[in-house]
Amino acid sequence: MSKGKWGSLGLSLLVIIALAVWLATGDIKMASEAAPEKQEIGEQELTSVQVESLIARLHEPGLLLQGQLEPWHAVMISARVAGTVEKIEVDLGQHVKSGDTLVTLSDDGRRAVVDRWRARVRSLEADLAAARKLRSNNLASQSEMLNLESELAAANAELAAARLDVAHLTPKAPFDGIINARDVEQGGLVQVGSPMFELVRIDRLKATGQIPQQSAGKVSPGQRVRVDLLNGKKLDGIVTFVASAANPETRSFAVEIAVENPDLRRVAGGSASFRIALPEVKAMFISPAYLSLGDDGRPGVKYVNEDNRVVFSTVELLSVATNGAWVTGLPDEIRLITRGGGFVSVGEQVRPVDAAEDRG
């Protein structure tokens, strides 16, 4: 083949190659400039929130009150008759039993009065017996017998009063207790009504307090009580009384609690905190940081339901402390929103992230 033919053939090949490249580049450009096919718009990216799975469990809530501790019994023993203190039988702080003699007062002729009236009674009894015999024989009138019966009754009354005066010369302890105060001295003179001893019983105490009206229906006699003393010690008690009507000034209900004090702690007359145990309920323990207020101003929490949507539920606060709060009013199992709750709204679908996985 001649040199000219080879030249023509090479030129043709170059043109064909150039055309192929042009066509190829032209197709690419047209494809890049053409509008893409319409695609379905996907869902917007969901907001992530951190959640913690919680399960309700039985909890014994308590009602906290402030109140006073008093002796179970406290009485001021006063003189029932006038006289001189001949002997003081007990000392301050002494434990006494019911019936123990506390003091002896001067007789001042009182036993002689008893003897006189005793003799008078015996005389009248004899006269009445004789009159009844005469009456059976119609030798005594009915009026004479009635007079004798009346005199005998009066004499017996005087004898009983005289004996009581003698008994009051040696006043006795009305119950087991401790001599808490003494207002008499040996040789001193007392009048009727003069205070002599204060006797208290403190092996059991009486606690008193006030229940807010919104909680009065939760408390009834028989419920257990824990008493926290100011020194950190604790005592056990039982509710014995709840007032049926509120104090008109405070709108609260009086409560009394029997508190066992076997160690005879000197706490009567002081203040204390009481925790009245309420019936067990299903509740959850959560951090107060996760509580927020609803539109009605009531506290509640946000959690994620089965559809991953945000739910806000109001709760009832059973107790609140610095480390957490016991609440009720929620389902038995929830995924509590612990982070990101302020950026999502109720009903919004979210992407929950387990707190344990997030920490991992």
CSV table of C-alpha atoms in Angstrom, one decimal:
chain,number,residue,atom,x,y,z
A,1,MET,CA,0.0,0.0,0.0
A,2,SER,CA,1.2,3.4,-0.9
A,3,LYS,CA,2.2,6.0,1.6
A,4,GLY,CA,-0.7,8.3,0.6
A,5,LYS,CA,-3.3,5.6,1.3
A,6,TRP,CA,-1.8,4.9,4.7
A,7,GLY,CA,-2.0,8.6,5.5
A,8,SER,CA,-5.7,8.7,4.5
A,9,LEU,CA,-6.5,5.6,6.5
A,10,GLY,CA,-4.7,7.1,9.7
A,11,LEU,CA,-6.6,10.3,9.4
A,12,SER,CA,-9.9,8.4,9.1
A,13,LEU,CA,-9.1,6.5,12.2
A,14,LEU,CA,-8.3,9.6,14.1
A,15,VAL,CA,-11.6,11.2,13.1
A,16,ILE,CA,-13.5,8.1,14.1
A,17,ILE,CA,-11.8,8.1,17.5
A,18,ALA,CA,-12.4,11.8,18.0
A,19,LEU,CA,-16.1,11.4,17.1
A,20,ALA,CA,-16.5,8.6,19.6
A,21,VAL,CA,-14.9,10.6,22.3
A,22,TRP,CA,-17.1,13.6,21.5
A,23,LEU,CA,-20.2,11.5,21.4
A,24,ALA,CA,-19.3,10.0,24.7
A,25,THR,CA,-18.5,13.3,26.3
A,26,GLY,CA,-21.6,14.8,24.9
A,27,ASP,CA,-23.8,12.1,26.4
A,28,ILE,CA,-22.3,12.5,29.7
A,29,LYS,CA,-22.9,16.2,29.8
A,30,MET,CA,-26.5,15.8,28.7
A,31,ALA,CA,-27.1,13.3,31.5
A,32,SER,CA,-25.5,15.5,34.1
A,33,GLU,CA,-27.6,18.5,33.0
A,34,ALA,CA,-30.9,16.5,32.8
A,35,ALA,CA,-33.2,16.7,35.8
A,36,PRO,CA,-33.1,13.6,38.0
A,37,GLU,CA,-36.1,11.4,38.3
A,38,LYS,CA,-38.5,12.5,41.1
A,39,GLN,CA,-37.8,10.6,44.3
A,40,GLU,CA,-40.1,10.0,47.3
A,41,ILE,CA,-39.2,12.4,50.1
A,42,GLY,CA,-38.0,10.4,53.2
A,43,GLU,CA,-39.0,11.0,56.8
A,44,GLN,CA,-37.2,13.8,58.6
A,45,GLU,CA,-34.4,12.7,61.0
A,46,LEU,CA,-35.9,11.9,64.4
A,47,THR,CA,-34.6,13.7,67.6
A,48,SER,CA,-32.6,11.4,69.8
A,49,VAL,CA,-33.4,11.3,73.5
A,50,GLN,CA,-31.7,9.3,76.2
A,51,VAL,CA,-34.0,7.0,78.2
A,52,GLU,CA,-33.8,4.7,81.2
A,53,SER,CA,-36.0,1.7,81.7
A,54,LEU,CA,-37.8,1.8,85.0
A,55,ILE,CA,-40.1,-0.8,86.7
A,56,ALA,CA,-42.5,0.0,89.5
A,57,ARG,CA,-42.1,-1.8,92.7
A,58,LEU,CA,-43.8,-2.0,96.1
A,59,HIS,CA,-43.1,1.0,98.3
A,60,GLU,CA,-44.3,1.9,101.8
A,61,PRO,CA,-44.8,5.6,101.7
A,62,GLY,CA,-44.7,7.6,104.9
A,63,LEU,CA,-46.3,10.8,106.2
A,64,LEU,CA,-43.8,13.0,107.9
A,65,LEU,CA,-44.9,15.2,110.8
A,66,GLN,CA,-43.3,17.3,113.5
A,67,GLY,CA,-44.7,17.1,117.0
A,68,GLN,CA,-44.2,16.7,120.8
A,69,LEU,CA,-43.4,13.9,123.1
A,70,GLU,CA,-45.2,13.7,126.4
A,71,PRO,CA,-45.3,11.2,129.3
A,72,TRP,CA,-47.9,8.5,128.8
A,73,HIS,CA,-49.3,9.5,132.2
A,74,ALA,CA,-48.4,12.6,134.2
A,75,VAL,CA,-50.3,13.7,137.3
A,76,MET,CA,-49.7,16.2,140.1
A,77,ILE,CA,-50.6,14.5,143.4
A,78,SER,CA,-52.1,17.1,145.7
A,79,ALA,CA,-53.1,17.1,149.4
A,80,ARG,CA,-56.7,15.9,150.0
A,81,VAL,CA,-56.6,16.9,153.7
A,82,ALA,CA,-54.7,19.6,155.7
A,83,GLY,CA,-51.8,18.5,157.9
A,84,THR,CA,-48.1,18.5,158.7
A,85,VAL,CA,-45.7,16.5,156.6
A,86,GLU,CA,-44.4,13.9,159.1
A,87,LYS,CA,-42.4,11.7,156.7
A,88,ILE,CA,-41.5,11.8,153.0
A,89,GLU,CA,-41.4,8.2,151.7
A,90,VAL,CA,-39.9,8.7,148.2
A,91,ASP,CA,-37.1,10.7,146.6
A,92,LEU,CA,-36.9,12.7,143.4
A,93,GLY,CA,-36.3,10.4,140.5
A,94,GLN,CA,-37.3,7.3,142.4
A,95,HIS,CA,-39.3,4.6,140.5
A,96,VAL,CA,-42.5,3.7,142.4
A,97,LYS,CA,-45.1,1.1,142.0
A,98,SER,CA,-48.8,1.6,142.0
A,99,GLY,CA,-50.0,1.7,145.6
A,100,ASP,CA,-46.7,2.8,147.1
A,101,THR,CA,-47.0,5.4,149.9
A,102,LEU,CA,-45.5,8.8,148.9
A,103,VAL,CA,-45.8,10.8,152.2
A,104,THR,CA,-47.3,10.6,155.7
A,105,LEU,CA,-49.3,13.5,157.1
A,106,SER,CA,-50.1,14.2,160.7
A,107,ASP,CA,-53.2,12.5,162.1
A,108,ASP,CA,-54.6,15.5,163.9
A,109,GLY,CA,-57.3,13.4,165.6
A,110,ARG,CA,-58.8,11.9,162.5
A,111,ARG,CA,-58.5,8.3,163.6
A,112,ALA,CA,-60.3,9.2,166.8
A,113,VAL,CA,-63.2,10.5,164.6
A,114,VAL,CA,-63.2,7.1,162.9
A,115,ASP,CA,-63.5,5.3,166.2
A,116,ARG,CA,-66.3,7.6,167.3
A,117,TRP,CA,-68.4,7.1,164.3
A,118,ARG,CA,-67.7,3.4,164.3
A,119,ALA,CA,-69.1,3.2,167.8
A,120,ARG,CA,-72.1,5.3,166.8
A,121,VAL,CA,-72.8,2.9,163.9
A,122,ARG,CA,-72.6,-0.1,166.2
A,123,SER,CA,-75.0,1.5,168.7
A,124,LEU,CA,-77.5,2.4,166.0
A,125,GLU,CA,-77.3,-1.1,164.5
A,126,ALA,CA,-78.2,-2.6,167.9
A,127,ASP,CA,-81.0,-0.2,168.4
A,128,LEU,CA,-82.4,-1.0,165.0
A,129,ALA,CA,-82.2,-4.7,165.6
A,130,ALA,CA,-84.1,-4.3,168.9
A,131,ALA,CA,-86.7,-2.1,167.3
A,132,ARG,CA,-87.3,-4.7,164.6
A,133,LYS,CA,-88.0,-7.3,167.2
A,134,LEU,CA,-90.4,-5.0,169.0
A,135,ARG,CA,-92.0,-4.2,165.7
A,136,SER,CA,-92.7,-7.8,165.0
A,137,ASN,CA,-94.7,-7.8,168.3
A,138,ASN,CA,-96.3,-4.5,167.4
A,139,LEU,CA,-94.4,-2.9,170.3
A,140,ALA,CA,-92.6,-0.3,168.1
A,141,SER,CA,-94.0,2.1,165.6
A,142,GLN,CA,-93.0,2.2,161.9
A,143,SER,CA,-91.8,5.8,162.3
A,144,GLU,CA,-89.4,4.8,165.1
A,145,MET,CA,-87.8,2.2,162.8
A,146,LEU,CA,-87.6,4.6,159.9
A,147,ASN,CA,-85.8,7.2,162.1
A,148,LEU,CA,-83.3,4.6,163.3
A,149,GLU,CA,-82.6,3.5,159.7
A,150,SER,CA,-82.1,7.1,158.7
A,151,GLU,CA,-79.7,7.8,161.6
A,152,LEU,CA,-77.8,4.6,160.8
A,153,ALA,CA,-77.3,5.6,157.1
A,154,ALA,CA,-76.1,9.0,158.2
A,155,ALA,CA,-73.7,7.5,160.7
A,156,ASN,CA,-72.3,5.1,158.0
A,157,ALA,CA,-71.7,8.1,155.7
A,158,GLU,CA,-69.8,10.0,158.4
A,159,LEU,CA,-67.8,6.8,159.1
A,160,ALA,CA,-66.9,6.4,155.4
A,161,ALA,CA,-65.8,10.1,155.2
A,162,ALA,CA,-63.7,9.8,158.4
A,163,ARG,CA,-62.0,6.7,157.0
A,164,LEU,CA,-61.3,8.5,153.7
A,165,ASP,CA,-59.7,11.4,155.6
A,166,VAL,CA,-57.4,8.9,157.3
A,167,ALA,CA,-56.5,7.2,154.0
A,168,HIS,CA,-55.6,10.7,152.6
A,169,LEU,CA,-53.0,11.0,155.3
A,170,THR,CA,-50.8,8.6,153.3
A,171,PRO,CA,-51.4,9.4,149.6
A,172,LYS,CA,-50.3,6.6,147.3
A,173,ALA,CA,-49.0,6.3,143.7
A,174,PRO,CA,-51.9,5.8,141.3
A,175,PHE,CA,-49.7,4.0,138.7
A,176,ASP,CA,-46.1,2.8,138.2
A,177,GLY,CA,-43.9,5.8,137.4
A,178,ILE,CA,-41.1,8.1,138.4
A,179,ILE,CA,-41.2,11.0,140.9
A,180,ASN,CA,-40.5,13.9,138.6
A,181,ALA,CA,-41.1,16.8,141.1
A,182,ARG,CA,-41.5,17.3,144.8
A,183,ASP,CA,-43.1,20.4,146.3
A,184,VAL,CA,-43.2,19.4,150.0
A,185,GLU,CA,-40.6,19.2,152.8
A,186,GLN,CA,-40.7,17.3,156.0
A,187,GLY,CA,-42.3,19.4,158.8
A,188,GLY,CA,-44.1,21.6,156.3
A,189,LEU,CA,-47.8,22.4,156.4
A,190,VAL,CA,-50.0,21.5,153.5
A,191,GLN,CA,-53.6,22.6,152.8
A,192,VAL,CA,-56.3,20.9,150.8
A,193,GLY,CA,-55.2,21.2,147.2
A,194,SER,CA,-51.5,21.9,147.9
A,195,PRO,CA,-49.3,20.2,145.2
A,196,MET,CA,-46.9,17.6,146.6
A,197,PHE,CA,-45.5,15.3,143.9
A,198,GLU,CA,-45.5,15.0,140.2
A,199,LEU,CA,-45.6,11.4,139.0
A,200,VAL,CA,-44.8,10.5,135.4
A,201,ARG,CA,-44.8,7.3,133.4
A,202,ILE,CA,-42.2,7.4,130.6
A,203,ASP,CA,-41.7,3.7,129.7
A,204,ARG,CA,-44.4,4.6,127.2
A,205,LEU,CA,-44.7,8.0,125.7
A,206,LYS,CA,-47.6,9.9,124.0
A,207,ALA,CA,-46.6,11.7,120.8
A,208,THR,CA,-48.9,14.4,119.5
A,209,GLY,CA,-49.0,16.2,116.2
A,210,GLN,CA,-51.2,17.7,113.4
A,211,ILE,CA,-52.0,16.0,110.1
A,212,PRO,CA,-52.7,18.2,107.1
A,213,GLN,CA,-56.2,18.0,105.9
A,214,GLN,CA,-55.2,16.5,102.5
A,215,SER,CA,-53.5,13.6,104.3
A,216,ALA,CA,-56.0,13.0,107.1
A,217,GLY,CA,-57.8,10.2,105.2
A,218,LYS,CA,-54.6,8.2,104.9
A,219,VAL,CA,-54.1,7.8,108.6
A,220,SER,CA,-56.0,5.6,111.0
A,221,PRO,CA,-55.4,3.9,114.4
A,222,GLY,CA,-53.1,0.9,114.3
A,223,GLN,CA,-50.6,2.3,111.7
A,224,ARG,CA,-46.9,1.9,112.6
A,225,VAL,CA,-44.9,5.0,113.3
A,226,ARG,CA,-41.2,5.7,113.4
A,227,VAL,CA,-40.1,8.4,115.8
A,228,ASP,CA,-36.8,10.2,115.1
A,229,LEU,CA,-35.3,11.9,118.1
A,230,LEU,CA,-33.2,15.0,118.0
A,231,ASN,CA,-30.1,12.9,119.1
A,232,GLY,CA,-30.5,10.6,116.1
A,233,LYS,CA,-32.1,7.7,118.0
A,234,LYS,CA,-35.3,6.1,116.9
A,235,LEU,CA,-38.3,4.8,118.7
A,236,ASP,CA,-41.3,2.7,117.5
A,237,GLY,CA,-44.9,3.7,117.9
A,238,ILE,CA,-48.5,3.0,116.9
A,239,VAL,CA,-51.3,5.5,116.0
A,240,THR,CA,-53.9,5.4,118.7
A,241,PHE,CA,-56.2,8.4,117.8
A,242,VAL,CA,-57.0,10.6,114.9
A,243,ALA,CA,-59.4,13.5,115.4
A,244,SER,CA,-62.7,13.3,113.5
A,245,ALA,CA,-62.9,17.1,113.0
A,246,ALA,CA,-60.1,19.6,112.0
A,247,ASN,CA,-58.9,22.4,114.1
A,248,PRO,CA,-60.9,25.4,112.7
A,249,GLU,CA,-57.8,27.6,112.9
A,250,THR,CA,-55.1,25.3,111.4
A,251,ARG,CA,-57.4,23.1,109.3
A,252,SER,CA,-55.4,20.1,110.5
A,253,PHE,CA,-56.3,17.0,112.4
A,254,ALA,CA,-54.9,16.1,115.8
A,255,VAL,CA,-53.1,12.7,116.0
A,256,GLU,CA,-51.9,10.8,119.1
A,257,ILE,CA,-49.3,8.0,119.0
A,258,ALA,CA,-48.3,5.5,121.6
A,259,VAL,CA,-44.5,5.3,121.6
A,260,GLU,CA,-42.6,2.5,123.4
A,261,ASN,CA,-39.6,3.8,125.5
A,262,PRO,CA,-38.2,0.7,127.2
A,263,ASP,CA,-34.8,2.4,127.9
A,264,LEU,CA,-36.6,5.2,129.7
A,265,ARG,CA,-34.9,7.9,127.5
A,266,ARG,CA,-35.3,11.4,128.8
A,267,VAL,CA,-37.2,12.7,125.8
A,268,ALA,CA,-40.6,13.5,127.3
A,269,GLY,CA,-41.5,17.1,126.8
A,270,GLY,CA,-39.3,17.5,123.8
A,271,SER,CA,-39.9,17.6,120.0
A,272,ALA,CA,-39.4,14.9,117.5
A,273,SER,CA,-40.1,13.9,113.9
A,274,PHE,CA,-42.7,11.2,113.1
A,275,ARG,CA,-43.0,9.0,110.1
A,276,ILE,CA,-46.4,7.3,109.9
A,277,ALA,CA,-46.3,4.3,107.6
A,278,LEU,CA,-49.0,4.3,104.9
A,279,PRO,CA,-50.3,1.3,103.0
A,280,GLU,CA,-47.9,-0.1,100.3
A,281,VAL,CA,-48.4,1.1,96.7
A,282,LYS,CA,-46.6,0.5,93.5
A,283,ALA,CA,-44.2,3.4,92.9
A,284,MET,CA,-41.0,4.4,91.1
A,285,PHE,CA,-37.9,6.1,92.5
A,286,ILE,CA,-36.6,8.8,90.2
A,287,SER,CA,-34.3,11.8,90.4
A,288,PRO,CA,-36.1,15.1,91.1
A,289,ALA,CA,-34.2,16.5,88.2
A,290,TYR,CA,-36.5,14.6,85.8
A,291,LEU,CA,-39.6,16.1,87.2
A,292,SER,CA,-41.3,19.0,85.4
A,293,LEU,CA,-44.5,20.9,85.6
A,294,GLY,CA,-47.5,20.3,83.3
A,295,ASP,CA,-49.8,23.0,81.9
A,296,ASP,CA,-51.9,22.7,85.1
A,297,GLY,CA,-48.9,23.2,87.3
A,298,ARG,CA,-48.8,19.6,88.6
A,299,PRO,CA,-45.5,17.7,88.6
A,300,GLY,CA,-45.0,15.0,86.1
A,301,VAL,CA,-42.4,13.2,83.9
A,302,LYS,CA,-41.8,12.6,80.2
A,303,TYR,CA,-41.3,9.1,78.9
A,304,VAL,CA,-41.4,7.2,75.6
A,305,ASN,CA,-44.2,4.9,74.8
A,306,GLU,CA,-44.3,1.7,72.6
A,307,ASP,CA,-44.6,3.9,69.5
A,308,ASN,CA,-41.5,5.9,70.5
A,309,ARG,CA,-43.7,8.9,71.0
A,310,VAL,CA,-43.2,11.4,73.9
A,311,VAL,CA,-45.8,11.1,76.7
A,312,PHE,CA,-46.2,13.4,79.7
A,313,SER,CA,-47.9,12.0,82.8
A,314,THR,CA,-48.6,13.8,86.0
A,315,VAL,CA,-47.5,12.0,89.2
A,316,GLU,CA,-48.2,12.0,92.9
A,317,LEU,CA,-45.2,12.6,95.0
A,318,LEU,CA,-45.1,10.2,97.9
A,319,SER,CA,-41.8,11.4,99.3
A,320,VAL,CA,-39.0,13.6,98.1
A,321,ALA,CA,-35.3,13.6,99.2
A,322,THR,CA,-32.1,15.0,97.8
A,323,ASN,CA,-31.3,11.8,96.1
A,324,GLY,CA,-34.6,11.0,94.6
A,325,ALA,CA,-38.4,11.0,94.8
A,326,TRP,CA,-40.9,8.2,95.1
A,327,VAL,CA,-43.8,8.8,92.7
A,328,THR,CA,-47.0,7.0,91.7
A,329,GLY,CA,-49.4,7.4,88.8
A,330,LEU,CA,-47.2,5.9,86.1
A,331,PRO,CA,-47.5,2.6,84.1
A,332,ASP,CA,-45.7,-0.3,85.7
A,333,GLU,CA,-42.9,-0.1,83.1
A,334,ILE,CA,-41.7,3.1,81.3
A,335,ARG,CA,-38.7,4.4,79.4
A,336,LEU,CA,-38.1,7.6,81.3
A,337,ILE,CA,-36.5,10.4,79.3
A,338,THR,CA,-33.3,11.3,81.2
A,339,ARG,CA,-31.7,13.6,78.6
A,340,GLY,CA,-33.2,15.7,75.8
A,341,GLY,CA,-36.6,16.0,77.3
A,342,GLY,CA,-36.6,19.8,77.0
A,343,PHE,CA,-36.1,19.6,73.2
A,344,VAL,CA,-39.1,17.4,72.4
A,345,SER,CA,-42.8,17.9,72.7
A,346,VAL,CA,-45.6,15.6,73.8
A,347,GLY,CA,-46.7,13.4,70.9
A,348,GLU,CA,-43.5,13.8,69.0
A,349,GLN,CA,-41.9,10.6,67.7
A,350,VAL,CA,-38.3,10.3,68.8
A,351,ARG,CA,-35.3,8.0,68.6
A,352,PRO,CA,-34.8,6.6,72.1
A,353,VAL,CA,-31.2,5.7,73.1
A,354,ASP,CA,-30.8,3.6,76.2
A,355,ALA,CA,-28.8,5.3,78.8
A,356,ALA,CA,-26.6,2.2,79.5
A,357,GLU,CA,-25.8,1.9,75.8
A,358,ASP,CA,-25.0,5.6,75.5
A,359,ARG,CA,-22.6,5.4,78.4
A,360,GLY,CA,-21.0,2.4,76.9
